[in-house]
PDB file of C-alpha atoms in Angstrom:
ATOM      1  CA  TYR E   1      45.946 -61.928 101.964  1.00 55.00           C
ATOM      2  CA  LEU E   2      45.265 -64.945 103.832  1.00 56.00           C
ATOM      3  CA  ILE E   3      45.191 -63.417 106.883  1.00 61.00           C
ATOM      4  CA  ILE E   4      42.889 -60.716 105.898  1.00 58.00           C
ATOM      5  CA  ASP E   5      40.482 -63.078 103.958  1.00 60.00           C
ATOM      6  CA  SER E   6      40.077 -65.088 107.275  1.00 60.00           C
ATOM      7  CA  LEU E   7      40.106 -62.191 109.721  1.00 62.00           C
ATOM      8  CA  PHE E   8      37.769 -59.865 107.121  1.00 65.00           C
ATOM      9  CA  PRO E   9      35.900 -61.991 104.757  1.00 68.00           C
ATOM     10  CA  LYS E  10      33.808 -60.865 101.804  1.00 74.00           C
ATOM     11  CA  ALA E  11      30.079 -60.976 102.243  1.00 74.00           C
ATOM     12  CA  ALA E  12      28.381 -63.584 100.081  1.00 79.00           C
ATOM     13  CA  PRO E  13      26.757 -62.520  97.290  1.00 82.00           C
ATOM     14  CA  ILE E  14      23.342 -61.225  97.679  1.00 88.00           C
ATOM     15  CA  SER E  15      20.235 -63.545  96.991  1.00 87.00           C
ATOM     16  CA  VAL E  16      17.322 -61.795  96.085  1.00 92.00           C
ATOM     17  CA  PRO E  17      14.004 -63.089  95.587  1.00 93.00           C
ATOM     18  CA  SER E  18      12.845 -63.805  91.858  1.00 93.00           C
ATOM     19  CA  THR E  19      10.597 -61.168  90.392  1.00 92.00           C
ATOM     20  CA  ASN E  20       7.364 -63.258  90.151  1.00 93.00           C
ATOM     21  CA  SER E  21       7.957 -64.300  93.649  1.00 95.00           C
ATOM     22  CA  VAL E  22       7.654 -60.581  94.770  1.00 96.00           C
ATOM     23  CA  VAL E  23       4.494 -59.564  96.398  1.00 96.00           C
ATOM     24  CA  SER E  24       4.699 -55.898  97.120  1.00 96.00           C
ATOM     25  CA  MET E  25       7.955 -53.625  97.140  1.00 96.00           C
ATOM     26  CA  THR E  26       8.164 -50.169  99.275  1.00 96.00           C
ATOM     27  CA  VAL E  27      10.812 -47.829  99.735  1.00 95.00           C
ATOM     28  CA  LYS E  28      11.225 -45.240 102.568  1.00 94.00           C
ATOM     29  CA  LYS E  29      13.896 -42.619 102.775  1.00 93.00           C
ATOM     30  CA  ASN E  30      14.813 -41.679 105.975  1.00 92.00           C
ATOM     31  CA  GLU E  31      16.655 -38.437 106.810  1.00 88.00           C
ATOM     32  CA  ASN E  32      18.313 -37.700 110.096  1.00 78.00           C
ATOM     33  CA  ARG E  33      17.168 -40.650 111.883  1.00 69.00           C
ATOM     34  CA  ASN E  34      13.534 -39.480 110.715  1.00 75.00           C
ATOM     35  CA  ASP E  35      11.166 -41.675 108.680  1.00 76.00           C
ATOM     36  CA  GLY E  36      10.401 -40.301 105.009  1.00 81.00           C
ATOM     37  CA  ASP E  37       7.094 -41.298 103.505  1.00 84.00           C
ATOM     38  CA  LEU E  38       6.776 -44.996 102.451  1.00 88.00           C
ATOM     39  CA  ARG E  39       5.951 -45.280  98.815  1.00 91.00           C
ATOM     40  CA  GLU E  40       4.638 -48.444  96.556  1.00 94.00           C
ATOM     41  CA  ILE E  41       7.160 -49.612  93.811  1.00 92.00           C
ATOM     42  CA  ALA E  42       4.948 -50.295  90.954  1.00 89.00           C
ATOM     43  CA  ASN E  43       5.663 -53.370  88.971  1.00 86.00           C
ATOM     44  CA  ASP E  44       7.718 -52.123  86.256  1.00 85.00           C
ATOM     45  CA  ASP E  45      10.291 -51.063  88.577  1.00 92.00           C
ATOM     46  CA  VAL E  46      10.651 -54.264  90.568  1.00 94.00           C
ATOM     47  CA  ASP E  47      12.575 -56.103  88.188  1.00 93.00           C
ATOM     48  CA  SER E  48      15.101 -53.082  87.809  1.00 94.00           C
ATOM     49  CA  ILE E  49      15.496 -52.819  91.554  1.00 95.00           C
ATOM     50  CA  LEU E  50      15.711 -56.483  91.768  1.00 96.00           C
ATOM     51  CA  SER E  51      18.756 -56.885  88.824  1.00 94.00           C
ATOM     52  CA  LYS E  52      20.631 -53.542  90.657  1.00 95.00           C
ATOM     53  CA  LEU E  53      20.893 -55.324  93.943  1.00 95.00           C
ATOM     54  CA  SER E  54      21.970 -58.728  92.536  1.00 94.00           C
ATOM     55  CA  GLU E  55      24.652 -56.724  90.641  1.00 94.00           C
ATOM     56  CA  ALA E  56      26.267 -55.210  93.942  1.00 95.00           C
ATOM     57  CA  GLU E  57      29.525 -56.140  94.735  1.00 94.00           C
ATOM     58  CA  PRO E  58      30.453 -57.494  98.060  1.00 92.00           C
ATOM     59  CA  THR E  59      32.931 -55.563 100.754  1.00 91.00           C
ATOM     60  CA  ARG E  60      34.900 -56.621 103.254  1.00 85.00           C
ATOM     61  CA  LYS E  61      32.672 -54.479 105.948  1.00 87.00           C
ATOM     62  CA  MET E  62      30.518 -56.357 108.092  1.00 85.00           C
ATOM     63  CA  SER E  63      26.780 -55.230 109.036  1.00 88.00           C
ATOM     64  CA  VAL E  64      26.463 -55.671 112.539  1.00 84.00           C
ATOM     65  CA  GLN E  65      23.277 -53.805 113.341  1.00 88.00           C
ATOM     66  CA  ASP E  66      19.506 -53.422 112.375  1.00 89.00           C
ATOM     67  CA  SER E  67      20.023 -50.133 110.043  1.00 87.00           C
ATOM     68  CA  PRO E  68      23.162 -48.585 108.655  1.00 91.00           C
ATOM     69  CA  ASP E  69      24.731 -45.438 110.537  1.00 88.00           C
ATOM     70  CA  ALA E  70      24.168 -43.136 107.473  1.00 91.00           C
ATOM     71  CA  LYS E  71      22.245 -39.764 107.999  1.00 90.00           C
ATOM     72  CA  THR E  72      20.448 -40.549 104.990  1.00 92.00           C
ATOM     73  CA  TYR E  73      19.238 -43.939 103.606  1.00 94.00           C
ATOM     74  CA  TYR E  74      16.745 -46.093 101.522  1.00 95.00           C
ATOM     75  CA  GLU E  75      14.886 -48.484 103.393  1.00 95.00           C
ATOM     76  CA  ILE E  76      13.626 -51.106 100.533  1.00 96.00           C
ATOM     77  CA  ALA E  77      11.082 -54.035 101.505  1.00 96.00           C
ATOM     78  CA  VAL E  78      10.468 -56.521  99.367  1.00 97.00           C
ATOM     79  CA  LYS E  79       8.059 -58.996 100.659  1.00 97.00           C
ATOM     80  CA  THR E  80       7.055 -62.245  99.215  1.00 96.00           C
ATOM     81  CA  ASP E  81       4.778 -65.150 100.720  1.00 96.00           C
ATOM     82  CA  GLU E  82       7.833 -66.666 102.673  1.00 95.00           C
ATOM     83  CA  ARG E  83       9.494 -63.635 104.582  1.00 95.00           C
ATOM     84  CA  THR E  84      10.187 -59.613 103.827  1.00 96.00           C
ATOM     85  CA  TYR E  85      13.518 -58.825 102.732  1.00 96.00           C
ATOM     86  CA  TYR E  86      15.496 -55.625 103.976  1.00 96.00           C
ATOM     87  CA  PHE E  87      17.734 -53.884 102.102  1.00 96.00           C
ATOM     88  CA  TYR E  88      19.561 -50.129 103.025  1.00 96.00           C
ATOM     89  CA  ALA E  89      21.030 -47.936 100.184  1.00 97.00           C
ATOM     90  CA  TYR E  90      23.202 -45.073 101.157  1.00 96.00           C
ATOM     91  CA  GLU E  91      26.206 -43.165 100.079  1.00 95.00           C
ATOM     92  CA  GLU E  92      29.342 -42.590 102.468  1.00 95.00           C
ATOM     93  CA  GLY E  93      32.298 -40.868 100.981  1.00 94.00           C
ATOM     94  CA  GLY E  94      31.440 -41.026  97.495  1.00 95.00           C
ATOM     95  CA  ILE E  95      30.897 -44.755  97.531  1.00 96.00           C
ATOM     96  CA  TYR E  96      27.460 -45.854  97.272  1.00 97.00           C
ATOM     97  CA  TYR E  97      26.204 -49.086  99.545  1.00 97.00           C
ATOM     98  CA  ILE E  98      23.729 -51.487  99.771  1.00 96.00           C
ATOM     99  CA  GLU E  99      23.560 -53.205 103.287  1.00 96.00           C
ATOM    100  CA  ILE E 100      21.251 -56.032 104.295  1.00 94.00           C
ATOM    101  CA  PRO E 101      21.292 -56.211 108.172  1.00 93.00           C
ATOM    102  CA  TYR E 102      23.672 -59.018 109.846  1.00 91.00           C
ATOM    103  CA  GLU E 103      24.869 -60.423 106.281  1.00 90.00           C
ATOM    104  CA  GLY E 104      26.933 -57.872 104.612  1.00 91.00           C
ATOM    105  CA  ILE E 105      28.004 -54.618 102.960  1.00 94.00           C
ATOM    106  CA  TYR E 106      27.862 -54.195  99.042  1.00 95.00           C
ATOM    107  CA  THR E 107      29.237 -51.138  96.949  1.00 96.00           C
ATOM    108  CA  THR E 108      26.543 -50.123  94.205  1.00 96.00           C
ATOM    109  CA  ASP E 109      26.440 -47.131  91.675  1.00 95.00           C
ATOM    110  CA  LYS E 110      24.764 -44.184  92.313  1.00 95.00           C
ATOM    111  CA  GLY E 111      21.897 -44.818  89.201  1.00 94.00           C
ATOM    112  CA  PHE E 112      21.082 -47.314  91.663  1.00 95.00           C
ATOM    113  CA  LEU E 113      19.953 -44.440  94.581  1.00 94.00           C
ATOM    114  CA  GLU E 114      18.614 -42.354  91.656  1.00 92.00           C
ATOM    115  CA  LEU E 115      16.327 -45.331  90.613  1.00 92.00           C
ATOM    116  CA  LEU E 116      15.196 -45.399  94.075  1.00 92.00           C
ATOM    117  CA  SER E 117      14.169 -41.582  94.601  1.00 86.00           C
ATOM    118  CA  ASN E 118      12.166 -41.949  91.446  1.00 76.00           C
TER     119      ASN E 118
END
């Protein structure tokens, strides 16, 4: 176990900005590597999305690129005064993931992707 843990450590917990620091949040669904329509998230849903992001469980999978390899994924951009955070959500093999480029891959539930698609 110690060898596996040192070679493939779990990602650190997701760090999300506080709701009151968010200037804007957008979601874009990308299908087959084609950008979808960008839509602004209503203030009422910002807290729900940030809450779901913070509940995601870390995995031992590594993120080694700017965006996931999944055919269909959601790109979530959370803008604060300091920076813009990017999160990617997708389903692969019946498991739902959140990926942060170069930081880690996390598991989530189907409800999170349903929240993004509304």
